[in-house]
Coordinates of C-alpha atoms and ligand atoms in Angstrom, one line a residue:
M1 CA -18.5 -7.4 30.4
G2 CA -20.2 -4.1 28.2
D3 CA -23.6 -3.8 26.8
T4 CA -24.3 -6.8 23.7
N5 CA -27.0 -4.8 21.9
A6 CA -26.8 -0.7 21.3
T7 CA -30.2 0.7 20.9
L8 CA -31.2 3.3 17.9
N9 CA -34.0 5.9 19.3
A10 CA -35.0 6.6 15.9
K11 CA -38.2 8.9 13.9
G12 CA -40.5 7.2 16.9
D13 CA -38.6 3.5 17.3
T14 CA -36.5 1.8 19.0
N15 CA -34.0 -0.5 17.7
N16 CA -31.4 -3.2 18.8
F17 CA -28.2 -3.9 17.1
E18 CA -25.5 -6.7 18.3
I19 CA -21.9 -5.2 19.5
K20 CA -19.6 -8.1 18.5
S21 CA -16.2 -7.8 19.7
G22 CA -12.6 -9.1 17.9
T23 CA -9.9 -9.9 19.4
L24 CA -8.6 -7.0 19.4
G25 CA -9.2 -3.4 19.1
P26 CA -12.8 -1.8 19.1
D27 CA -16.4 -3.6 18.9
V28 CA -17.9 -2.6 16.5
V29 CA -21.9 -2.3 15.8
D30 CA -23.6 -4.5 13.2
I31 CA -25.9 -2.6 11.6
R32 CA -26.4 -4.7 8.7
K33 CA -30.4 -5.3 9.5
L34 CA -30.5 -1.6 9.8
Y35 CA -31.9 -0.3 6.4
A36 CA -34.6 -3.2 6.7
N37 CA -35.7 -2.5 10.0
T38 CA -35.7 0.8 9.9
G39 CA -35.7 2.4 6.4
M40 CA -32.3 4.8 7.0
F41 CA -28.9 4.3 6.2
T42 CA -25.9 5.0 8.3
Y43 CA -23.7 8.3 6.6
D44 CA -20.1 7.7 7.0
P45 CA -18.2 9.6 4.2
G46 CA -14.4 8.4 4.0
F47 CA -15.6 5.2 6.2
T48 CA -14.1 7.3 9.1
S49 CA -16.4 4.6 11.4
T50 CA -17.2 1.9 9.3
A51 CA -15.3 -1.8 9.6
S52 CA -16.1 -3.0 5.5
C53 CA -15.4 -6.5 6.8
D54 CA -13.9 -9.1 9.4
S55 CA -10.3 -9.9 8.8
A56 CA -7.1 -12.2 10.6
L57 CA -4.2 -10.5 9.4
T58 CA -3.1 -7.1 10.1
Y59 CA -4.0 -5.4 12.9
I60 CA -3.1 -1.9 14.0
D61 CA -4.2 0.4 16.9
G62 CA -3.1 3.9 15.8
E63 CA -3.2 5.3 19.5
E64 CA -0.5 3.0 20.4
G65 CA 1.1 2.8 17.0
V66 CA 1.4 -0.2 16.8
L67 CA 0.9 -2.4 13.8
L68 CA 0.7 -6.6 13.9
H69 CA 0.8 -9.2 11.4
R70 CA -1.0 -12.0 12.1
G71 CA -0.1 -10.9 15.9
Y72 CA 3.6 -10.1 15.2
P73 CA 4.8 -6.7 16.0
I74 CA 6.2 -5.3 13.0
G75 CA 9.5 -3.9 14.8
Q76 CA 10.3 -8.0 14.9
L77 CA 9.3 -8.6 11.7
A78 CA 11.8 -6.0 10.5
E79 CA 14.4 -6.6 13.0
H80 CA 14.3 -11.0 12.3
S81 CA 11.6 -11.7 9.3
S82 CA 12.6 -11.7 5.3
F83 CA 9.9 -10.5 3.0
M84 CA 9.4 -14.1 1.8
E85 CA 8.6 -15.0 5.5
V86 CA 6.0 -12.3 6.2
A87 CA 4.5 -12.9 2.6
H88 CA 3.9 -16.2 3.5
L89 CA 2.6 -15.4 6.8
L90 CA 0.0 -13.2 5.8
L91 CA -0.6 -15.6 2.9
N92 CA -0.9 -18.9 5.2
G93 CA -1.9 -17.4 8.6
E94 CA 1.9 -18.8 10.8
L95 CA 5.4 -18.8 10.5
P96 CA 6.6 -21.4 8.0
S97 CA 8.9 -24.3 9.1
A98 CA 12.8 -23.8 7.7
D99 CA 10.8 -26.6 4.8
A100 CA 7.7 -24.5 4.4
L101 CA 10.0 -21.5 3.4
D102 CA 12.3 -22.8 1.0
D103 CA 9.5 -24.1 -0.8
F104 CA 7.3 -20.8 -0.7
T105 CA 10.4 -18.8 -1.9
Y106 CA 10.9 -21.5 -4.6
T107 CA 7.7 -21.9 -5.9
I108 CA 7.6 -17.8 -6.1
T109 CA 11.0 -18.2 -7.9
R110 CA 9.4 -20.5 -10.6
H111 CA 7.1 -17.5 -11.6
T112 CA 9.3 -14.6 -11.9
M113 CA 9.4 -15.2 -15.9
L114 CA 6.8 -12.8 -17.8
H115 CA 5.0 -14.5 -20.5
D116 CA 7.6 -12.7 -23.5
Q117 CA 4.2 -11.6 -25.8
L118 CA 4.0 -8.9 -22.3
R119 CA 7.2 -7.2 -22.9
Q120 CA 5.6 -5.6 -26.6
F121 CA 2.8 -3.6 -24.5
Y122 CA 6.0 -1.8 -22.8
Q123 CA 6.9 -0.5 -26.6
G124 CA 3.4 1.0 -26.4
F125 CA 4.0 3.2 -23.4
R126 CA 5.8 6.4 -24.0
R127 CA 9.7 6.6 -22.8
D128 CA 8.5 9.1 -20.2
A129 CA 5.7 7.3 -18.8
H130 CA 5.5 6.7 -15.1
P131 CA 6.1 3.6 -14.0
M132 CA 2.7 3.6 -12.1
A133 CA 0.9 4.3 -15.4
I134 CA 2.7 0.6 -16.9
M135 CA 2.1 -0.9 -13.9
C136 CA -1.9 -0.7 -14.0
G137 CA -1.6 -1.7 -17.8
A138 CA 1.0 -4.1 -17.1
V139 CA -0.8 -6.0 -14.3
G140 CA -4.0 -5.4 -15.4
A141 CA -3.1 -7.0 -19.1
L142 CA -1.5 -10.4 -16.7
S143 CA -5.6 -11.3 -16.5
A144 CA -5.1 -12.0 -20.5
F145 CA -2.2 -14.4 -20.3
Y146 CA -2.7 -16.8 -17.3
H147 CA -6.7 -17.8 -17.9
D148 CA -5.2 -21.3 -16.1
S149 CA -5.5 -19.4 -13.1
T150 CA -8.4 -17.4 -13.0
D151 CA -11.3 -19.3 -11.3
I152 CA -11.9 -17.2 -8.7
S153 CA -13.4 -20.5 -6.9
D154 CA -11.2 -22.9 -7.2
P155 CA -8.9 -22.4 -4.0
E156 CA -5.7 -24.0 -6.3
H157 CA -5.8 -20.9 -8.8
R158 CA -6.5 -18.8 -6.4
K159 CA -3.2 -19.8 -5.3
I160 CA -1.8 -20.0 -8.6
S161 CA -2.3 -16.4 -8.9
S162 CA -1.5 -15.2 -6.2
H163 CA 2.3 -16.7 -6.3
R164 CA 2.1 -15.2 -9.7
L165 CA 1.6 -12.0 -8.9
I166 CA 3.8 -12.1 -5.9
A167 CA 6.7 -13.3 -8.3
K168 CA 6.0 -11.3 -11.3
M169 CA 5.5 -7.7 -9.7
P170 CA 9.4 -7.3 -9.9
T171 CA 9.8 -8.0 -13.2
I172 CA 7.5 -5.4 -14.1
A173 CA 9.0 -2.7 -12.0
A174 CA 12.3 -3.9 -12.8
M175 CA 11.2 -3.3 -16.6
A176 CA 9.0 0.1 -16.3
Y177 CA 12.9 1.4 -15.0
K178 CA 14.8 0.0 -17.7
Y179 CA 12.1 1.2 -19.9
A180 CA 12.4 5.0 -19.0
I181 CA 16.1 4.8 -19.5
G182 CA 16.6 2.9 -22.3
Q183 CA 18.4 -0.1 -20.8
P184 CA 17.6 -3.8 -22.1
F185 CA 15.4 -5.7 -19.7
M186 CA 17.1 -7.9 -17.7
Q187 CA 15.9 -11.1 -17.6
P188 CA 15.0 -12.7 -14.2
D189 CA 18.2 -14.4 -12.3
N190 CA 16.8 -17.9 -10.0
S191 CA 19.6 -17.8 -8.2
L192 CA 18.9 -14.4 -6.0
S193 CA 17.0 -14.3 -3.2
Y194 CA 13.6 -12.1 -4.3
T195 CA 14.9 -8.8 -3.3
G196 CA 18.6 -8.9 -4.7
N197 CA 16.9 -10.7 -7.6
F198 CA 15.2 -7.0 -8.0
L199 CA 18.2 -5.5 -7.5
R200 CA 19.5 -7.1 -10.4
M201 CA 17.1 -6.5 -12.9
T202 CA 16.6 -2.7 -12.1
F203 CA 20.9 -1.7 -12.2
G204 CA 22.3 -4.5 -13.6
V205 CA 22.5 -5.2 -17.4
P206 CA 23.3 -8.3 -19.8
A207 CA 26.9 -6.6 -20.3
E208 CA 28.0 -7.1 -16.8
E209 CA 27.8 -9.4 -14.0
Y210 CA 25.7 -7.6 -10.8
E211 CA 27.1 -8.0 -7.8
V212 CA 23.6 -7.6 -5.4
N213 CA 24.7 -5.1 -2.3
P214 CA 23.8 -7.6 0.3
V215 CA 23.4 -4.8 3.1
V216 CA 21.0 -2.9 0.3
E217 CA 19.4 -6.2 -0.3
R218 CA 18.6 -6.2 3.4
A219 CA 17.8 -2.8 3.4
L220 CA 15.4 -2.9 0.9
D221 CA 13.9 -6.7 1.7
R222 CA 12.9 -4.6 5.3
I223 CA 11.4 -2.0 3.2
F224 CA 9.1 -4.6 1.3
I225 CA 8.0 -5.8 4.7
L226 CA 7.0 -2.8 6.4
H227 CA 5.2 -1.8 3.3
A228 CA 3.2 -5.8 3.1
D229 CA 0.3 -5.1 4.6
H230 CA -1.7 -2.3 6.6
E231 CA -5.6 -3.4 7.0
Q232 CA -8.3 -1.4 5.0
N233 CA -6.9 1.1 3.4
A234 CA -8.0 2.7 0.4
S235 CA -5.7 0.2 -2.2
T236 CA -6.3 -2.8 0.1
S237 CA -10.3 -1.7 -0.2
T238 CA -10.7 -1.3 -3.2
V239 CA -9.0 -4.6 -4.3
R240 CA -11.6 -6.5 -2.1
L241 CA -14.8 -3.9 -3.9
A242 CA -13.3 -4.5 -7.1
G243 CA -13.4 -8.5 -6.0
S244 CA -16.3 -8.6 -4.6
S245 CA -18.0 -8.6 -8.1
G246 CA -15.6 -11.5 -8.8
A247 CA -13.3 -9.8 -10.8
N248 CA -10.4 -12.0 -11.9
P249 CA -7.1 -11.1 -9.2
F250 CA -4.5 -9.4 -12.1
A251 CA -7.4 -7.1 -13.3
C252 CA -8.0 -6.5 -9.1
I253 CA -4.6 -5.8 -8.4
A254 CA -4.1 -3.3 -11.0
A255 CA -7.3 -1.3 -9.5
G256 CA -4.6 -1.1 -6.4
I257 CA -2.7 0.1 -7.8
A258 CA -4.4 2.7 -9.6
C259 CA -5.8 3.7 -6.0
L260 CA -2.2 3.3 -4.3
W261 CA -0.7 6.2 -7.0
G262 CA -2.7 9.1 -5.6
P263 CA -0.2 11.4 -3.3
A264 CA -2.2 10.9 -0.2
H265 CA -1.4 7.5 -0.2
G266 CA 1.7 5.1 -2.0
G267 CA 2.3 8.6 -3.6
A268 CA 3.2 10.3 -0.5
N269 CA 6.6 8.9 -1.2
E270 CA 7.4 10.7 -3.6
A271 CA 5.8 13.8 -3.1
A272 CA 8.2 13.6 0.3
L273 CA 11.3 13.9 -0.8
N274 CA 10.2 16.1 -3.9
M275 CA 8.9 18.3 -1.1
L276 CA 12.5 18.0 1.1
H277 CA 14.6 18.8 -2.0
E278 CA 12.3 21.7 -2.8
I279 CA 12.9 23.0 1.2
G280 CA 16.6 22.1 0.8
T281 CA 18.0 23.9 3.5
P282 CA 17.4 23.6 7.5
G283 CA 16.9 27.4 7.3
K284 CA 14.1 26.8 5.3
I285 CA 11.7 24.6 7.2
P286 CA 10.4 26.9 9.5
E287 CA 8.6 28.6 5.9
Y288 CA 7.0 24.8 5.0
I289 CA 5.9 24.6 8.9
A290 CA 3.9 27.7 8.5
R291 CA 2.3 27.1 4.6
A292 CA 1.1 23.4 6.1
K293 CA -0.4 25.3 9.1
N294 CA -2.3 28.0 6.9
K295 CA -5.5 26.9 5.6
D296 CA -5.3 29.3 2.9
D297 CA -2.6 27.2 1.4
P298 CA -3.5 23.4 -0.4
F299 CA 0.1 22.3 1.2
R300 CA 0.5 19.9 3.7
L301 CA 3.4 18.5 5.4
M302 CA 3.7 14.7 2.9
G303 CA 5.0 12.0 5.0
F304 CA 3.0 13.5 8.4
G305 CA 0.0 12.3 9.3
H306 CA -2.2 8.9 9.2
R307 CA -5.5 8.5 9.0
V308 CA -5.5 5.6 11.6
Y309 CA -2.1 6.8 13.0
K310 CA -2.5 9.4 16.2
N311 CA 1.5 8.5 17.1
Y312 CA 4.1 7.3 15.8
D313 CA 3.7 5.0 12.9
P314 CA 5.8 2.5 13.9
R315 CA 7.1 1.5 10.3
A316 CA 8.8 5.1 10.2
T317 CA 10.9 4.8 13.4
V318 CA 12.0 1.1 11.6
M319 CA 12.3 3.5 8.6
Q320 CA 14.4 6.1 9.9
K321 CA 17.3 3.6 11.5
T322 CA 17.2 1.7 8.1
V323 CA 18.6 5.1 6.3
R324 CA 20.8 6.1 9.1
E325 CA 22.4 1.9 8.2
V326 CA 22.5 2.8 4.5
F327 CA 24.3 5.6 4.0
E328 CA 26.8 4.1 6.6
A329 CA 27.4 1.2 4.7
L330 CA 27.3 3.0 1.2
N331 CA 29.9 5.7 2.6
V332 CA 27.0 8.3 1.5
S333 CA 25.8 11.3 3.5
D334 CA 22.5 13.4 1.8
P335 CA 21.6 16.7 3.2
V336 CA 18.3 16.2 2.8
F337 CA 18.5 13.6 5.7
E338 CA 19.3 16.1 8.0
V339 CA 16.2 18.7 6.3
A340 CA 14.1 15.7 7.3
L341 CA 15.3 15.2 10.5
Q342 CA 15.2 19.0 11.7
L343 CA 11.6 19.0 9.8
E344 CA 10.7 16.3 12.3
E345 CA 12.0 17.7 15.3
M346 CA 10.5 21.1 15.2
A347 CA 6.7 19.8 13.2
L348 CA 6.7 17.2 16.3
N349 CA 7.9 20.6 18.6
D350 CA 5.1 22.6 17.2
D351 CA 1.2 22.9 18.7
Y352 CA -0.5 22.7 14.8
F353 CA 1.2 19.1 14.8
V354 CA 1.3 18.6 18.9
E355 CA -2.5 18.4 18.9
K356 CA -3.5 17.7 15.7
K357 CA -1.5 14.0 16.6
L358 CA 0.5 14.4 12.8
F359 CA 3.1 12.2 13.4
P360 CA 5.8 10.9 10.6
N361 CA 4.6 8.4 8.4
V362 CA 6.0 5.5 6.5
D363 CA 6.7 7.7 3.6
F364 CA 8.8 9.7 5.6
Y365 CA 11.9 8.4 5.1
S366 CA 11.4 5.8 2.7
G367 CA 11.8 7.7 -0.2
V368 CA 15.8 9.3 1.8
I369 CA 16.6 5.6 1.7
L370 CA 15.6 4.7 -2.0
S371 CA 16.9 8.1 -3.7
A372 CA 20.3 6.6 -2.3
I373 CA 20.4 3.2 -2.6
G374 CA 19.6 4.2 -6.5
F375 CA 15.8 4.5 -7.6
P376 CA 14.3 8.0 -9.1
T377 CA 11.5 9.4 -7.0
T378 CA 8.9 7.8 -9.7
M379 CA 10.1 4.7 -8.9
F380 CA 9.5 4.9 -5.0
T381 CA 5.3 4.1 -5.7
A382 CA 6.0 1.2 -7.7
L383 CA 8.3 -0.3 -4.9
F384 CA 5.5 -0.1 -2.3
A385 CA 3.2 -1.4 -4.9
L386 CA 5.4 -4.3 -5.1
A387 CA 5.3 -4.7 -1.4
R388 CA 1.8 -4.3 -0.8
T389 CA 0.8 -6.8 -3.5
V390 CA 1.6 -9.6 -0.8
G391 CA -1.0 -7.8 1.4
W392 CA -3.5 -7.3 -1.4
V393 CA -3.5 -10.8 -2.4
A394 CA -4.3 -12.4 1.2
Q395 CA -7.0 -10.1 1.6
W396 CA -8.4 -10.8 -0.9
N397 CA -7.9 -14.6 -1.0
E398 CA -9.5 -13.5 2.8
M399 CA -12.5 -12.3 1.2
I400 CA -13.0 -14.4 -1.5
S401 CA -12.9 -17.7 0.6
D402 CA -15.4 -16.3 3.1
P403 CA -18.8 -17.7 2.4
A404 CA -20.7 -15.1 3.4
Q405 CA -19.3 -12.8 1.0
R406 CA -21.3 -10.1 -0.8
I407 CA -20.4 -7.5 -3.4
G408 CA -20.1 -4.2 -1.9
R409 CA -22.0 -1.9 -2.6
P410 CA -22.5 1.1 -0.6
R411 CA -25.4 3.2 -0.5
Q412 CA -25.8 7.6 -0.6
L413 CA -27.4 10.5 0.7
Y414 CA -29.1 11.7 -2.7
T415 CA -29.0 15.3 -3.3
G416 CA -29.7 15.9 -6.5
P417 CA -32.8 17.3 -8.1
A418 CA -35.8 15.6 -7.3
Q419 CA -37.6 14.0 -10.3
R420 CA -38.6 16.0 -12.8
D421 CA -40.1 16.1 -16.7
Y422 CA -37.8 15.8 -19.7
V423 CA -37.6 19.4 -21.6
P424 CA -37.2 19.1 -25.5
V425 CA -33.9 21.3 -27.0
D426 CA -36.1 24.1 -27.9
K427 CA -37.9 24.5 -24.8
R428 CA -34.9 25.2 -22.9
Ligands
CMC501 N1 0.5 18.8 7.0 C1 -0.8 19.5 7.6 N2 -1.6 19.8 7.8 C2 -2.5 17.8 8.0 C3 -1.7 17.2 7.7 C4 -0.3 17.3 7.2 N3 0.4 16.5 6.2 N4 -2.5 16.3 7.5 C5 -3.5 16.0 8.1 N5 -3.3 17.6 8.6 C6 -4.5 18.3 9.3 C7 -5.6 18.4 8.3 O1 -5.4 19.8 7.2 C8 -6.9 18.2 9.5 O2 -7.0 19.7 10.2 P1 -8.2 20.4 10.2 O3 -8.7 19.6 11.3 O4 -7.8 21.7 11.0 O5 -9.5 20.7 9.2 C9 -6.4 17.5 10.3 O6 -5.2 17.1 10.2 C10 -7.1 16.4 9.9 O7 -6.6 15.5 8.5 P2 -7.7 15.2 7.6 O8 -7.0 15.2 6.1 O9 -8.4 15.2 8.2 O10 -7.3 13.2 8.0 P3 -7.5 12.1 7.2 O11 -7.0 11.2 7.7 O12 -8.6 12.4 5.8 O13 -5.8 12.0 6.2 C11 -3.7 11.6 5.4 C12 -4.7 11.5 6.5 C13 -2.9 10.7 4.9 C14 -4.5 11.9 3.7 C15 -3.5 13.1 5.9 O14 -2.7 13.0 7.0 C16 -2.4 13.9 4.9 O15 -2.6 14.1 3.1 N6 -1.0 13.5 5.0 C17 0.0 13.7 3.6 C18 0.1 12.4 2.7 C19 0.8 11.7 3.4 O16 1.6 11.7 3.6 N7 0.2 10.0 2.9 C20 0.6 8.8 3.6 C21 -0.3 8.3 3.8 S1 0.5 6.5 5.2 C22 1.3 5.6 3.9 C23 0.0 5.0 3.3 O17 -0.6 4.7 3.9 O18 0.0 5.3 1.6

């Protein structure tokens, strides 16, 4: 049993702060009274040492490469579960009974259609708009259509809006793709699974029957599971911060999508595949590894490194296995996969990457699979957003249900000019 208090000696005073323990993971020092007691703030840009909330959803041990959702290891969920079951688990805390899973799947399926007027929003975008630009706009716009589920103090409203978001995201993402390639939008088919329906809305056309390939359906469902939640990452923290002001859930998830778009976060899957194509052949790998190590070159190995994982990202392990399965089932091969395998091996044997504990992350192999399935690179991050919506809404619900929840309001270390008097323009 360790100490229950941490002591801070500063400016001649001694202050004690309670040490709190969770079920797993590092203890935290509760510094909520720090400012009141000392007049000082903590300073932690990038939040590398700051726990911003309590959460019972997801646990990561970055040193050991462990990822648990509600206690269940990601490898077990990816192998035995389905995306709908993981969504239920994250939202409700427990694996559902067979009946509860059927009910949940039925409910999600019944919310897959979009308000018809939302179609017109798409016409406002250029045909070459990035799907993430459309996702931000269309998801934010949902708040203008579903007024009957935006009273965030009502748990039933929160539940309905969460279900709507999870259900409509595949429709919105598939429509973004169809709009880009000039094909008619496909309406959802509720006889299909969540993932099968998404595949049909993306790759099917109204003129023909679409047959869902079960191996592709399973692989994509697994990719959705791998992306469903990842504790307090940048986009989830964005959703929580937006939600802490009382904003409606559709607006909060639109904020999360905007944050996810960046290449350091969800945009890395697109950037990783572009990088693998640019490398092109195994012979050019050493040149790119040298660039990644060069401090004067901003280039980084995309799909490598992680703020939390200082070991192999457990999602990357599943991802690598899934690439092989999809390639076998579709009878395809892609030289880019060979480049990825060799790049990984060379990097993992290079002192720079070993010392900095840089390992492949979830995005390193996901692009290779998504591209084999037929998705263009621009859709990769949209698929990440689709899957992460489950985590976002679960985290948002957890936050709003907490009676101690307050608006998120970080402080700062001000480095601008001290107070000075205004100088009229003719005197400057
Ligand atoms: N290639 C080369 N060097 C790297 C890389 C990389 N991919 N990642 C980190 N480093 C170096 C970095 O230069 C720094 O070196 P030094 O200590 O000498 O200055 C050191 O490793 C620590 O990096 P950091 O940027 O301080 O670490 P961070 O925790 O702030 O950043 C990261 C984490 C994921 C943004 C970063 O590793 C990165 O940019 N990776 C490439 C983008 C990527 O794959 N992102 C996907 C993350 S997983 C999916 C998701 O959560 O969205």
